[in-house]
């Protein structure tokens, strides 16, 4: 038990951060497999080699013929679970029409593989074997329940009939669609926003209830109920398991992008804090963005991925060793991650070329201009203002107006910026937004209006509970004296 | 991860059923337990004899005293304990939702507490105190 725990504990999230297999999520291995006695230390590279070998037809027979111990099979299954359980689950949900039944059947199929494969050998292509075994397990399970409830028997027969239909031959092709279906179902607008986030992280990213609860600072009990209710709503509404039609797509895709960006921001805003798990949400959001950009490379999908990569590229420079926030203009740009910047810039250029882009792409473009500037002083503020002007036309919000005002101040001077910020503040929506007061204070400071600057910094300080932000504001006030 | 599932039932409910009903309940519960076992989810489990067989110990005036019966007199009493191996809390909920026992009384699911760190610290304290 102890060993199982060490192996399964915090290591999975950390492992997830180091995988380069962008669209594969690292699902937590099956507890029931991992908790059985283990003789050797888990070695992912060996298991990964097995997976490669059995995927390669030339080696298939050689591998099948060689005898393998239960321990080797367990490693192989752990590896398969990490790499493929997302796809397998998504397909099973389509085939079985039920989240819980699919999840349970998938677990049973992995358990069956562990007991059968050491004797029978590993099938040439494990995922279809697991899908088909899971399906039989689901039918068994429905039959068992049918003795208590006749409607379950009908369902079992329906699933069996589907199994023999000609549609089956297309199964391999639709696997990618299944993952897209799963994303759209988890982010369905009928579900409450917090349920969308929880379901997506659990069903698409493979995080456990406990991991998600920890990241969002709520109890596993609350989160578990949220997921139970969301699944019940999907079943009872019913929410159809499908990729939306092209008519519905823009709105539905927007809901998906919102979920991904919310997960990212939850991690990004916490990144300076002590909670490491929360910071890892940014990695999870980027992985989701990559998956979506592979499955559905719409301009705004690329735009969002680019925006996340560009923001994340500044991660190391955003906080001082003491945990204080460092403003963009004061950041040590040599700490910015060049790889992420290059990827983000390439993505935003592709999105912009489509001429069908929206607010995520424009925000990414702004981030790209910052990313490419060698210092705050030589930043192309004219371009940034121009991008903000376009952004306010398609998505006008007080926060965007505020950011535009700050950009204009950088281009035209703090007096112009202060006048614009005061106009935005006069509308009232941002009265309780600490960044608005902090930005106003900054303008006053630059203009030498110290008393006004102090009063605005103090207003900002009263409006934020985040420790790094508070430290930053206190430091600004201290420096005014 | 391990989840402790506490199954509650009204005392006398089982005894009040017809023999056929009793058999049906036992058969479906045992069948589901077998199913859990076959898939590695059933880490441990015991049924409890009725609450009147219980003896409760407590500390009074510096020594142990005993009383007859269960600690808490509630309408539903603990009838069985199942230690479940599940991926996470929602997986545990899902597995227990399918348990036929849930039709006869409520189930309480609680994650097992990881005391390994506490045990390690305690060992360290005891080691230091014997060294002194």
XYZ file of N, CA and C in Angstrom, chain A residues 192-416:
675
model
N -23.466 24.290 -15.408
C -22.918 25.473 -14.738
C -21.414 25.596 -15.020
N -20.918 26.845 -15.164
C -19.507 27.026 -15.545
C -18.524 26.244 -14.673
N -18.744 26.205 -13.353
C -17.768 25.515 -12.502
C -17.818 24.004 -12.736
N -18.981 23.497 -13.152
C -19.090 22.070 -13.458
C -18.361 21.745 -14.755
N -18.410 22.692 -15.711
C -17.702 22.483 -16.985
C -16.207 22.314 -16.738
N -15.689 23.181 -15.889
C -14.258 23.134 -15.589
C -13.911 21.797 -14.920
N -14.707 21.415 -13.916
C -14.428 20.182 -13.171
C -14.506 18.959 -14.080
N -15.552 18.894 -14.896
C -15.727 17.740 -15.786
C -14.599 17.654 -16.812
N -14.243 18.805 -17.388
C -13.187 18.804 -18.404
C -11.876 18.311 -17.803
N -11.549 18.817 -16.621
C -10.277 18.411 -16.015
C -10.293 16.934 -15.654
N -11.447 16.416 -15.227
C -11.474 15.005 -14.828
C -11.596 14.081 -16.037
N -12.528 14.364 -16.934
C -12.804 13.424 -18.022
C -11.845 13.588 -19.198
N -11.448 14.814 -19.500
C -10.563 15.019 -20.655
C -9.097 14.985 -20.233
N -8.772 15.644 -19.128
C -7.365 15.706 -18.712
C -6.968 14.533 -17.824
N -7.940 13.820 -17.286
C -7.606 12.656 -16.464
C -7.139 12.985 -15.063
N -7.398 14.205 -14.596
C -7.061 14.526 -13.211
C -8.059 13.840 -12.275
N -7.638 13.580 -11.050
C -8.569 12.966 -10.105
C -9.374 14.056 -9.401
N -10.500 13.647 -8.824
C -11.339 14.570 -8.063
C -10.506 15.312 -7.024
N -9.655 14.572 -6.329
C -8.853 15.173 -5.265
C -7.868 16.210 -5.811
N -7.262 15.913 -6.951
C -6.302 16.864 -7.539
C -7.003 18.159 -7.948
N -8.173 18.026 -8.565
C -8.901 19.216 -9.028
C -9.347 20.039 -7.820
N -9.866 19.344 -6.804
C -10.346 20.038 -5.606
C -9.208 20.825 -4.966
N -8.044 20.218 -4.904
C -6.893 20.872 -4.299
C -6.500 22.125 -5.090
N -6.536 21.989 -6.415
C -6.149 23.115 -7.260
C -7.130 24.277 -7.135
N -8.406 23.965 -6.925
C -9.407 25.029 -6.841
C -9.751 25.381 -5.400
N -8.970 24.858 -4.465
C -9.121 25.176 -3.053
C -10.522 24.883 -2.520
N -11.115 23.776 -2.956
C -12.396 23.365 -2.387
C -12.260 21.920 -1.910
N -13.230 21.430 -1.155
C -13.106 20.071 -0.625
C -13.438 19.059 -1.729
N -12.785 17.880 -1.691
C -13.098 16.837 -2.656
C -14.585 16.466 -2.621
N -15.178 16.544 -1.439
C -16.591 16.212 -1.268
C -17.460 17.135 -2.130
N -17.174 18.435 -2.079
C -17.945 19.404 -2.861
C -17.745 19.158 -4.352
N -16.493 18.944 -4.721
C -16.203 18.752 -6.133
C -16.823 17.452 -6.646
N -16.769 16.397 -5.816
C -17.329 15.104 -6.218
C -18.826 15.257 -6.509
N -19.509 16.021 -5.664
C -20.945 16.213 -5.883
C -21.220 17.025 -7.132
N -20.367 18.006 -7.379
C -20.493 18.825 -8.587
C -20.417 17.932 -9.832
N -19.474 16.991 -9.800
C -19.292 16.092 -10.943
C -20.467 15.118 -11.056
N -20.913 14.598 -9.917
C -22.062 13.682 -9.937
C -23.283 14.391 -10.546
N -23.522 15.647 -10.118
C -24.682 16.391 -10.620
C -24.534 16.710 -12.104
N -23.332 17.066 -12.508
C -23.115 17.399 -13.926
C -23.375 16.171 -14.797
N -22.902 15.011 -14.340
C -23.129 13.787 -15.125
C -24.613 13.449 -15.171
N -25.291 13.669 -14.055
C -26.736 13.399 -14.028
C -27.448 14.327 -15.006
N -26.997 15.565 -15.069
C -27.615 16.532 -15.981
C -27.388 16.136 -17.439
N -26.187 15.653 -17.732
C -25.888 15.208 -19.094
C -26.818 14.040 -19.461
N -27.004 13.138 -18.500
C -27.831 11.949 -18.744
C -29.304 12.319 -18.860
N -29.784 13.208 -17.966
C -31.214 13.479 -17.903
C -31.701 14.484 -18.935
N -30.817 15.412 -19.357
C -31.294 16.483 -20.258
C -31.897 15.941 -21.553
N -31.358 15.006 -22.319
C -29.970 14.594 -22.331
C -29.152 15.526 -23.217
N -27.875 15.682 -22.849
C -26.960 16.452 -23.687
C -26.355 15.472 -24.683
N -26.508 15.773 -25.951
C -26.031 14.826 -26.969
C -24.521 14.853 -27.070
N -23.995 13.649 -27.273
C -22.546 13.473 -27.327
C -22.099 13.683 -28.755
N -21.839 14.936 -29.117
C -21.526 15.214 -30.522
C -20.719 16.499 -30.672
N -20.070 16.587 -31.821
C -19.400 17.830 -32.188
C -20.491 18.728 -32.770
N -20.619 19.977 -32.307
C -21.726 20.809 -32.779
C -21.663 21.073 -34.281
N -22.830 21.383 -34.856
C -22.910 21.702 -36.285
C -22.163 23.011 -36.535
N -21.851 23.271 -37.815
C -21.061 24.468 -38.114
C -21.811 25.731 -37.709
N -23.140 25.665 -37.691
C -23.933 26.824 -37.261
C -23.710 27.145 -35.789
N -23.736 26.074 -35.005
C -23.593 26.248 -33.558
C -22.141 26.450 -33.140
N -21.238 26.030 -34.010
C -19.834 25.919 -33.622
C -19.237 27.163 -32.952
N -19.404 28.375 -33.541
C -18.736 29.528 -32.915
C -19.102 29.682 -31.430
N -20.388 29.575 -31.125
C -20.819 29.777 -29.746
C -20.315 28.657 -28.832
N -20.446 27.416 -29.339
C -20.038 26.271 -28.524
C -18.519 26.248 -28.329
N -17.800 26.637 -29.395
C -16.343 26.663 -29.290
C -15.926 27.728 -28.279
N -16.660 28.827 -28.283
C -16.356 29.891 -27.340
C -16.463 29.388 -25.904
N -17.481 28.561 -25.640
C -17.648 27.993 -24.289
C -16.452 27.116 -23.918
N -15.950 26.349 -24.894
C -14.792 25.481 -24.655
C -13.551 26.328 -24.359
N -13.351 27.375 -25.185
C -12.174 28.226 -25.005
C -12.222 28.937 -23.657
N -13.439 29.327 -23.258
C -13.590 29.969 -21.945
C -13.135 29.051 -20.819
N -13.531 27.779 -20.901
C -13.142 26.809 -19.871
C -11.614 26.694 -19.825
N -11.008 26.553 -20.995
C -9.549 26.384 -21.043
C -8.849 27.624 -20.470
N -9.335 28.811 -20.868
C -8.673 30.036 -20.401
C -8.893 30.247 -18.908
N -10.058 29.814 -18.430
C -10.332 29.918 -16.990
C -9.371 29.028 -16.199
N -9.161 27.813 -16.697
C -8.220 26.898 -16.039
C -6.824 27.537 -16.040
N -6.464 28.115 -17.182
C -5.144 28.752 -17.290
C -5.003 29.889 -16.280
N -5.994 30.768 -16.250
C -5.892 31.927 -15.364
C -5.903 31.541 -13.900
N -6.650 30.500 -13.581
C -6.677 30.015 -12.204
C -5.257 29.622 -11.785
N -4.549 28.970 -12.684
C -3.176 28.576 -12.395
C -2.218 29.753 -12.454
N -2.442 30.629 -13.444
C -1.519 31.744 -13.665
C -1.573 32.733 -12.515
N -2.766 33.026 -12.040
C -2.890 34.009 -10.961
C -2.332 33.449 -9.662
N -2.296 32.122 -9.560
C -1.796 31.514 -8.327
C -0.321 31.161 -8.426
N 0.232 31.364 -9.627
C 1.574 30.838 -9.889
C 2.618 31.376 -8.915
N 2.370 32.563 -8.389
C 3.361 33.141 -7.490
C 3.184 32.635 -6.057
N 2.052 32.041 -5.785
C 1.761 31.590 -4.434
C 2.477 30.306 -4.087
N 2.174 29.808 -2.919
C 2.858 28.619 -2.437
C 2.256 27.333 -3.019
N 1.014 27.423 -3.472
C 0.331 26.216 -3.934
C 0.818 25.770 -5.307
N 1.672 24.789 -5.332
C 2.250 24.353 -6.595
C 1.190 23.735 -7.495
N 0.270 22.992 -6.900
C -0.761 22.311 -7.687
C -1.558 23.290 -8.534
N -1.832 24.446 -7.956
C -2.595 25.435 -8.707
C -1.809 25.910 -9.915
N -0.522 26.119 -9.722
C 0.312 26.587 -10.824
C 0.314 25.578 -11.972
N 0.199 24.302 -11.629
C 0.230 23.282 -12.674
C -1.009 23.310 -13.559
N -2.020 24.045 -13.119
C -3.204 24.192 -13.970
C -2.849 24.879 -15.279
N -1.852 25.768 -15.263
C -1.471 26.443 -16.506
C -0.979 25.400 -17.515
N -0.188 24.441 -17.024
C 0.303 23.376 -17.906
C -0.851 22.544 -18.441
N -1.824 22.289 -17.581
C -2.986 21.495 -17.986
C -3.785 22.236 -19.067
N -3.939 23.559 -18.884
C -4.688 24.366 -19.847
C -3.957 24.391 -21.192
N -2.640 24.501 -21.153
C -1.864 24.522 -22.400
C -2.006 23.174 -23.113
N -1.960 22.084 -22.332
C -2.143 20.769 -22.936
C -3.517 20.643 -23.599
N -4.549 21.168 -22.915
C -5.891 21.156 -23.500
C -5.924 21.978 -24.786
N -5.263 23.145 -24.746
C -5.201 24.009 -25.923
C -4.533 23.303 -27.095
N -3.478 22.565 -26.798
C -2.774 21.822 -27.861
C -3.662 20.737 -28.445
N -4.335 20.012 -27.539
C -5.221 18.949 -27.993
C -6.282 19.525 -28.926
N -6.891 20.631 -28.487
C -7.951 21.231 -29.286
C -7.405 21.760 -30.611
N -6.184 22.318 -30.597
C -5.652 22.872 -31.839
C -5.300 21.761 -32.831
N -5.064 20.549 -32.299
C -4.851 19.422 -33.215
C -6.173 18.932 -33.787
N -7.192 18.887 -32.925
C -8.476 18.328 -33.342
C -9.298 19.316 -34.161
N -9.148 20.603 -33.839
C -9.997 21.617 -34.464
C -9.200 22.908 -34.611
N -8.344 22.983 -35.641
C -7.423 24.133 -35.730
C -8.094 25.418 -36.218
N -9.137 25.847 -35.530
C -9.793 27.126 -35.832
C -8.868 28.273 -35.388
N -8.940 29.439 -36.066
C -8.035 30.538 -35.710
C -8.060 30.897 -34.219
N -9.241 30.974 -33.620
C -9.298 31.368 -32.217
C -8.711 30.312 -31.278
N -8.753 29.041 -31.712
C -8.135 27.975 -30.915
C -6.623 28.193 -30.903
N -6.077 28.480 -32.097
C -4.638 28.759 -32.196
C -4.304 30.037 -31.429
N -5.211 31.027 -31.529
C -5.004 32.298 -30.835
C -4.923 32.102 -29.331
N -5.834 31.294 -28.793
C -5.819 31.064 -27.345
C -4.559 30.314 -26.926
N -4.194 29.285 -27.694
C -2.982 28.531 -27.357
C -1.774 29.468 -27.377
N -1.730 30.325 -28.402
C -0.633 31.281 -28.508
C -0.611 32.226 -27.296
N -1.793 32.739 -26.945
C -1.887 33.656 -25.804
C -1.372 32.996 -24.529
N -1.767 31.752 -24.308
C -1.349 31.045 -23.093
C 0.163 30.813 -23.094
N 0.694 30.406 -24.246
C 2.134 30.145 -24.331
C 2.932 31.428 -24.077
N 2.466 32.538 -24.667
C 3.194 33.794 -24.521
C 3.135 34.304 -23.090
N 1.970 34.152 -22.451
C 1.892 34.572 -21.044
C 2.775 33.673 -20.181
N 2.694 32.377 -20.469
C 3.446 31.415 -19.667
C 4.962 31.563 -19.864
N 5.355 32.118 -21.028
C 6.787 32.260 -21.306
C 7.461 33.204 -20.304
N 6.646 34.055 -19.650
C 7.220 35.035 -18.703
C 7.238 34.513 -17.271
N 6.780 33.287 -17.112
C 6.621 32.687 -15.790
C 7.817 32.929 -14.854
N 9.011 32.618 -15.344
C 10.201 32.691 -14.476
C 10.549 34.123 -14.090
N 10.092 35.093 -14.899
C 10.467 36.484 -14.649
C 9.393 37.253 -13.881
N 8.242 36.639 -13.713
C 7.090 37.338 -13.127
C 7.208 37.592 -11.637
N 7.970 36.745 -10.964
C 8.082 36.918 -9.521
C 9.549 36.976 -9.128
N 9.813 37.759 -8.103
C 11.175 37.857 -7.579
C 11.424 36.611 -6.726
N 12.706 36.336 -6.399
C 12.969 35.174 -5.538
C 12.175 35.248 -4.223
N 11.838 36.453 -3.781
C 11.087 36.607 -2.525
C 9.585 36.413 -2.732
N 9.183 36.118 -3.964
C 7.767 35.859 -4.220
C 6.959 37.100 -4.544
N 7.644 38.217 -4.819
C 6.917 39.434 -5.170
C 6.711 39.517 -6.677
N 5.587 40.133 -7.062
C 5.305 40.296 -8.483
C 6.277 41.293 -9.108
N 6.715 40.996 -10.310
C 7.577 41.933 -11.033
C 6.797 42.410 -12.252
N 6.622 43.730 -12.377
C 5.888 44.284 -13.521
C 6.607 43.963 -14.834
N 5.816 43.859 -15.887
C 6.352 43.552 -17.211
C 7.570 44.433 -17.538
N 7.442 45.726 -17.274
C 8.532 46.654 -17.658
C 9.821 46.403 -16.872
N 9.697 45.802 -15.692
C 10.889 45.566 -14.868
C 11.419 44.133 -14.961
N 10.748 43.294 -15.751
C 11.156 41.890 -15.791
C 12.498 41.696 -16.496
N 13.248 40.710 -15.996
C 14.507 40.327 -16.638
C 14.155 39.469 -17.852
N 14.243 40.080 -19.022
C 13.741 39.404 -20.219
C 14.594 38.210 -20.643
N 15.776 38.111 -20.074
C 16.594 36.936 -20.408
C 15.992 35.675 -19.772
N 15.079 35.878 -18.800
C 14.434 34.723 -18.172
C 13.216 34.230 -18.950
N 12.797 34.987 -19.936
C 11.638 34.562 -20.727
C 11.986 33.310 -21.524
N 10.997 32.439 -21.637
C 11.211 31.174 -22.330
C 11.094 31.367 -23.847
N 12.242 31.324 -24.520
C 12.299 31.603 -25.967
C 11.529 30.583 -26.801
N 11.559 29.336 -26.336
C 10.861 28.278 -27.084
C 9.357 28.536 -27.131
N 8.827 28.878 -25.958
C 7.394 29.151 -25.890
C 7.047 30.391 -26.704
N 7.929 31.395 -26.655
C 7.678 32.620 -27.428
C 7.643 32.296 -28.921
N 8.634 31.522 -29.376
C 8.691 31.185 -30.804
C 7.421 30.443 -31.226
N 6.992 29.495 -30.377
C 5.796 28.730 -30.721
C 4.553 29.628 -30.716
N 4.468 30.482 -29.697
C 3.327 31.390 -29.573
C 3.255 32.357 -30.744
N 4.413 32.913 -31.135
C 4.445 33.872 -32.238
C 4.024 33.199 -33.554
N 4.533 31.982 -33.779
C 4.170 31.261 -35.009
C 2.662 31.004 -35.052
N 2.107 30.631 -33.910
C 0.673 30.337 -33.855
C -0.165 31.585 -34.111
N 0.233 32.703 -33.505
C -0.577 33.913 -33.663
C -0.492 34.428 -35.102
N 0.667 34.246 -35.710
C 0.793 34.672 -37.116
C -0.144 33.861 -38.003
N -0.212 32.566 -37.716
C -1.095 31.694 -38.483
C -2.565 32.115 -38.281
N -2.904 32.414 -37.033
C -4.283 32.811 -36.732
C -4.635 34.129 -37.401
N -3.683 35.082 -37.370
C -3.950 36.390 -37.966
C -4.137 36.288 -39.482
N -3.376 35.400 -40.100
C -3.471 35.241 -41.558
C -4.846 34.760 -41.998
N -5.550 34.075 -41.091
C -6.857 33.508 -41.465
C -7.902 34.599 -41.694
N -7.657 35.804 -41.138
C -8.626 36.902 -41.175
C -9.969 36.536 -40.564
N -10.018 35.420 -39.787
C -11.279 35.058 -39.120
C -11.049 35.030 -37.608
N -10.092 35.827 -37.173
C -9.703 35.731 -35.771
C -10.597 36.588 -34.876
N -10.442 36.392 -33.590
C -11.228 37.143 -32.615
C -10.360 37.651 -31.490
N -10.967 37.764 -30.319
C -10.291 38.456 -29.220
C -9.080 37.703 -28.673
N -9.123 36.369 -28.680
C -7.954 35.646 -28.149
C -6.725 35.906 -29.028
N -6.955 35.889 -30.346
C -5.843 36.118 -31.271
C -5.283 37.527 -31.091
N -6.166 38.518 -30.929
C -5.692 39.894 -30.759
C -4.914 40.049 -29.456
N -5.419 39.401 -28.398
C -4.681 39.463 -27.126
C -3.320 38.776 -27.268
N -3.304 37.670 -28.034
C -2.044 36.963 -28.268
C -1.097 37.852 -29.064
N -1.649 38.589 -30.033
C -0.806 39.464 -30.855
C -0.166 40.548 -29.986
N -0.942 41.071 -29.051
C -0.400 42.085 -28.130
C 0.733 41.466 -27.293
N 0.460 40.268 -26.792
C 1.489 39.575 -25.995
C 2.730 39.301 -26.840
N 2.523 39.027 -28.132
C 3.654 38.735 -29.021
C 4.521 39.980 -29.228
N 3.869 41.149 -29.330
C 4.650 42.390 -29.494
C 5.537 42.603 -28.261
N 4.957 42.385 -27.079
C 5.751 42.481 -25.848
C 6.898 41.473 -25.862
N 6.552 40.244 -26.268
C 7.530 39.155 -26.209
C 8.725 39.428 -27.110
N 8.483 40.149 -28.219
C 9.555 40.362 -29.185
C 10.373 41.616 -28.903
N 9.910 42.414 -27.921
C 10.653 43.641 -27.597
C 11.793 43.318 -26.642
N 12.953 43.900 -26.914
C 14.106 43.608 -26.059
C 14.018 44.308 -24.718
N 13.272 45.421 -24.661
C 13.070 46.091 -23.373
C 11.727 46.795 -23.411
N 11.251 47.217 -22.233
C 9.960 47.903 -22.174
C 10.020 49.202 -22.972
N 11.184 49.871 -22.887
C 11.325 51.181 -23.529
C 11.190 51.100 -25.051
N 11.757 50.056 -25.650
C 11.706 49.999 -27.115
C 10.552 49.146 -27.627
N 9.564 48.897 -26.756
C 8.376 48.169 -27.193
C 7.622 48.997 -28.227
N 7.059 48.311 -29.212
C 6.316 49.001 -30.270
C 4.912 49.350 -29.757
N 4.829 50.428 -28.963
C 3.549 50.794 -28.344
C 2.507 51.213 -29.365
N 2.969 51.764 -30.501
C 1.998 52.152 -31.546
C 1.239 50.935 -32.034
N 2.002 49.830 -32.230
C 1.354 48.604 -32.691
C 0.393 48.046 -31.620
N 0.862 48.144 -30.362
C 0.024 47.630 -29.275
C -1.280 48.432 -29.168
N -1.157 49.758 -29.298
C -2.373 50.591 -29.257
C -3.295 50.234 -30.426
N -2.706 50.034 -31.592
C -3.518 49.681 -32.766
C -4.264 48.367 -32.535
N -3.579 47.397 -31.913
C -4.221 46.100 -31.638
C -5.342 46.268 -30.595
N -5.077 47.091 -29.584
C -6.139 47.348 -28.593
C -7.338 48.037 -29.235
N -7.066 48.951 -30.185
C -8.179 49.613 -30.870
C -9.067 48.605 -31.591
N -8.432 47.595 -32.186
C -9.231 46.550 -32.856
C -9.963 45.712 -31.820
N -9.255 45.421 -30.728
C -9.834 44.574 -29.688
C -11.088 45.208 -29.073
N -11.033 46.502 -28.782
C -12.223 47.128 -28.180
C -13.401 47.144 -29.155
N -13.092 47.098 -30.458
C -14.192 47.077 -31.430
C -14.937 45.739 -31.393
N -14.200 44.622 -31.209
C -14.904 43.328 -31.213
C -15.297 42.857 -29.817
N -14.587 43.291 -28.815
C -14.949 42.838 -27.468
C -14.685 43.964 -26.488
N -15.636 44.891 -26.433
C -15.426 46.034 -25.564
C -15.740 45.642 -24.132
N -14.774 45.837 -23.262
C -15.011 45.599 -21.837
C -14.197 46.615 -21.065
N -14.614 46.984 -19.877
C -13.870 47.988 -19.106
C -12.407 47.589 -18.901
N -12.153 46.267 -18.708
C -10.774 45.830 -18.467
C -9.920 46.075 -19.713
N -10.488 45.788 -20.884
C -9.742 46.027 -22.121
C -9.527 47.536 -22.315
N -10.546 48.337 -22.014
C -10.411 49.807 -22.089
C -9.268 50.281 -21.189
N -9.197 49.669 -20.009
C -8.145 50.037 -19.054
C -6.761 49.716 -19.631
N -6.629 48.498 -20.178
C -5.348 48.101 -20.761
C -4.973 48.996 -21.945
N -5.980 49.374 -22.711
C -5.737 50.251 -23.844
C -5.228 51.600 -23.339
N -5.844 52.096 -22.262
C -5.422 53.373 -21.680
C -3.959 53.323 -21.256
N -3.562 52.179 -20.651
C -2.173 52.038 -20.204
C -1.232 52.040 -21.414
N -1.641 51.357 -22.487
C -0.813 51.313 -23.700
C -0.683 52.711 -24.305
N -1.791 53.447 -24.326
C -1.754 54.813 -24.878
C -0.835 55.687 -24.030
N -0.877 55.488 -22.707
C 0.008 56.244 -21.816
C 1.465 55.974 -22.163
N 1.776 54.728 -22.515
C 3.148 54.379 -22.873
C 3.548 55.058 -24.183
N 2.555 55.232 -25.057
C 2.853 55.851 -26.349
C 2.884 57.377 -26.227
N 1.856 57.943 -25.536
C 1.664 59.397 -25.550
C 2.005 60.098 -24.238
N 2.300 59.328 -23.191
C 2.639 59.973 -21.912
C 1.573 59.753 -20.840
N 1.998 59.830 -19.545
C 1.092 59.490 -18.435
C -0.087 60.453 -18.278
N 0.047 61.702 -18.743
C -1.081 62.643 -18.587
C -2.270 62.183 -19.430
N -1.976 61.738 -20.658
C -3.045 61.226 -21.534
C -3.639 59.955 -20.906
